[in-house]
Short mmCIF file of C-alpha atoms in Angstrom, two decimals:
data_model
loop_
_atom_site.label_atom_id
_atom_site.label_comp_id
_atom_site.label_asym_id
_atom_site.label_seq_id
_atom_site.Cartn_x
_atom_site.Cartn_y
_atom_site.Cartn_z
CA MET E 1 4.25 -1.98 -16.73
CA LEU E 2 5.06 -0.80 -13.20
CA ILE E 3 2.90 2.29 -13.66
CA ASN E 4 -0.11 0.12 -14.56
CA LYS E 5 0.53 -2.04 -11.51
CA ILE E 6 0.86 1.04 -9.31
CA ASN E 7 -2.35 2.57 -10.67
CA THR E 8 -4.35 -0.51 -9.67
CA TYR E 9 -3.66 0.12 -5.99
CA ASN E 10 -5.61 2.48 -3.78
CA PHE E 11 -2.87 4.29 -1.88
CA PHE E 12 -5.18 6.06 0.55
CA ASN E 13 -4.67 3.13 2.92
CA MET E 14 -0.97 2.50 2.49
CA ASN E 15 0.31 -0.81 3.78
CA CYS E 16 3.57 -2.72 3.41
CA LYS E 17 2.48 -4.49 0.22
CA LYS E 18 1.57 -1.20 -1.45
CA ALA E 19 4.73 0.47 -0.16
CA ARG E 20 6.87 -2.28 -1.68
CA VAL E 21 5.23 -1.74 -5.08
CA LEU E 22 6.29 1.92 -4.87
CA MET E 23 9.74 1.28 -3.40
CA SER E 24 11.75 1.31 -6.64
CA ALA E 25 9.93 4.36 -8.01
CA ALA E 26 10.49 6.12 -4.69
CA VAL E 27 14.22 5.36 -4.76
CA ASP E 28 14.34 6.89 -8.25
CA SER E 29 12.25 9.93 -7.19
CA GLU E 30 9.51 8.99 -9.66
CA LEU E 31 6.46 9.23 -7.38
CA ASN E 32 3.85 11.92 -7.80
CA LEU E 33 3.16 14.17 -4.82
CA LYS E 34 0.27 12.11 -3.39
CA GLU E 35 2.13 8.81 -3.77
CA GLU E 36 5.22 10.28 -2.14
CA GLN E 37 3.22 11.69 0.79
CA ASP E 38 1.43 8.38 1.38
CA PHE E 39 4.66 6.42 0.99
CA LEU E 40 6.61 8.63 3.41
CA ALA E 41 3.74 8.58 5.91
CA HIS E 42 3.86 4.79 5.85
CA LEU E 43 7.63 4.78 6.30
CA SER E 44 7.28 7.02 9.34
CA GLU E 45 5.07 4.37 10.96
CA CYS E 46 6.65 1.15 9.66
CA LYS E 47 10.18 0.38 10.80
CA GLU E 48 10.55 -2.59 8.41
CA CYS E 49 9.60 -0.63 5.28
CA HIS E 50 11.70 2.32 6.44
CA GLU E 51 14.73 0.05 6.76
CA GLU E 52 14.04 -1.61 3.39
CA PHE E 53 13.80 1.82 1.73
CA ARG E 54 17.01 2.98 3.40
CA GLU E 55 18.81 -0.14 2.15
CA ALA E 56 17.39 0.29 -1.38
CA LYS E 57 18.64 3.89 -1.53
CA LYS E 58 22.03 2.81 -0.19
CA THR E 59 22.26 0.04 -2.81
CA LYS E 60 21.40 2.44 -5.61
CA MET E 61 24.07 4.87 -4.42
CA ILE E 62 26.73 2.13 -4.26
CA ILE E 63 25.86 0.91 -7.76
CA LYS E 64 25.90 4.45 -9.12
CA GLU E 65 29.33 5.10 -7.58
CA ARG E 66 30.80 1.89 -8.99
CA ILE E 67 29.56 2.16 -12.54
CA VAL E 68 32.59 2.55 -14.72
CA GLN E 69 32.16 4.81 -17.70
CA PHE E 70 34.43 4.26 -20.64
CA LYS E 71 35.27 6.79 -23.26
CA ALA E 72 35.11 5.35 -26.77
CA PRO E 73 38.37 5.55 -28.71
CA GLN E 74 38.42 8.45 -31.13
CA SER E 75 38.89 6.03 -34.05
CA LEU E 76 35.58 4.35 -33.19
CA VAL E 77 33.84 7.71 -32.88
CA ASN E 78 35.24 8.76 -36.27
CA SER E 79 34.15 5.47 -37.91
CA ASN E 80 30.63 5.84 -36.58
CA MET E 81 30.44 9.43 -37.72
CA GLN E 82 31.55 8.44 -41.21
CA LEU E 83 29.04 5.58 -41.43
CA THR E 84 26.15 7.75 -40.32
CA SER E 85 27.02 10.44 -42.84
CA ILE E 86 26.93 8.06 -45.85
CA PRO E 87 23.57 8.07 -47.68
CA ALA E 88 21.74 4.72 -47.47
CA THR E 89 22.05 4.01 -51.20
CA GLU E 90 25.86 4.09 -50.99
CA HIS E 91 26.21 1.37 -48.36
CA GLU E 92 23.27 -0.97 -49.00
CA ASP E 93 25.59 -3.63 -50.43
CA THR E 94 27.53 -3.77 -47.15
CA LEU E 95 24.61 -5.12 -45.11
CA LEU E 96 25.31 -8.46 -43.44
CA PHE E 97 21.66 -9.52 -43.25
CA GLU E 98 18.68 -8.79 -45.43
#
């Protein structure tokens, strides 16, 4: 959906509204070359958007650092492996919903 919204804008005349549409994609390094050039050119001229972008990148970094990854217990891994290796006809009667 964001891509469709982005494509409706003409980025040759970048302004704050257009820059904000691109902000999340820019933080995730998902802009094409032209979008990135226009976006960065705008940031070099607009202190408010530059600060907003800096804060968005900082927020993403903090979230990324604080995400806790858990390793599944080996018993759960083994159970899943066993279930996925059983042919469908052998476990059809174990379905909870039809």
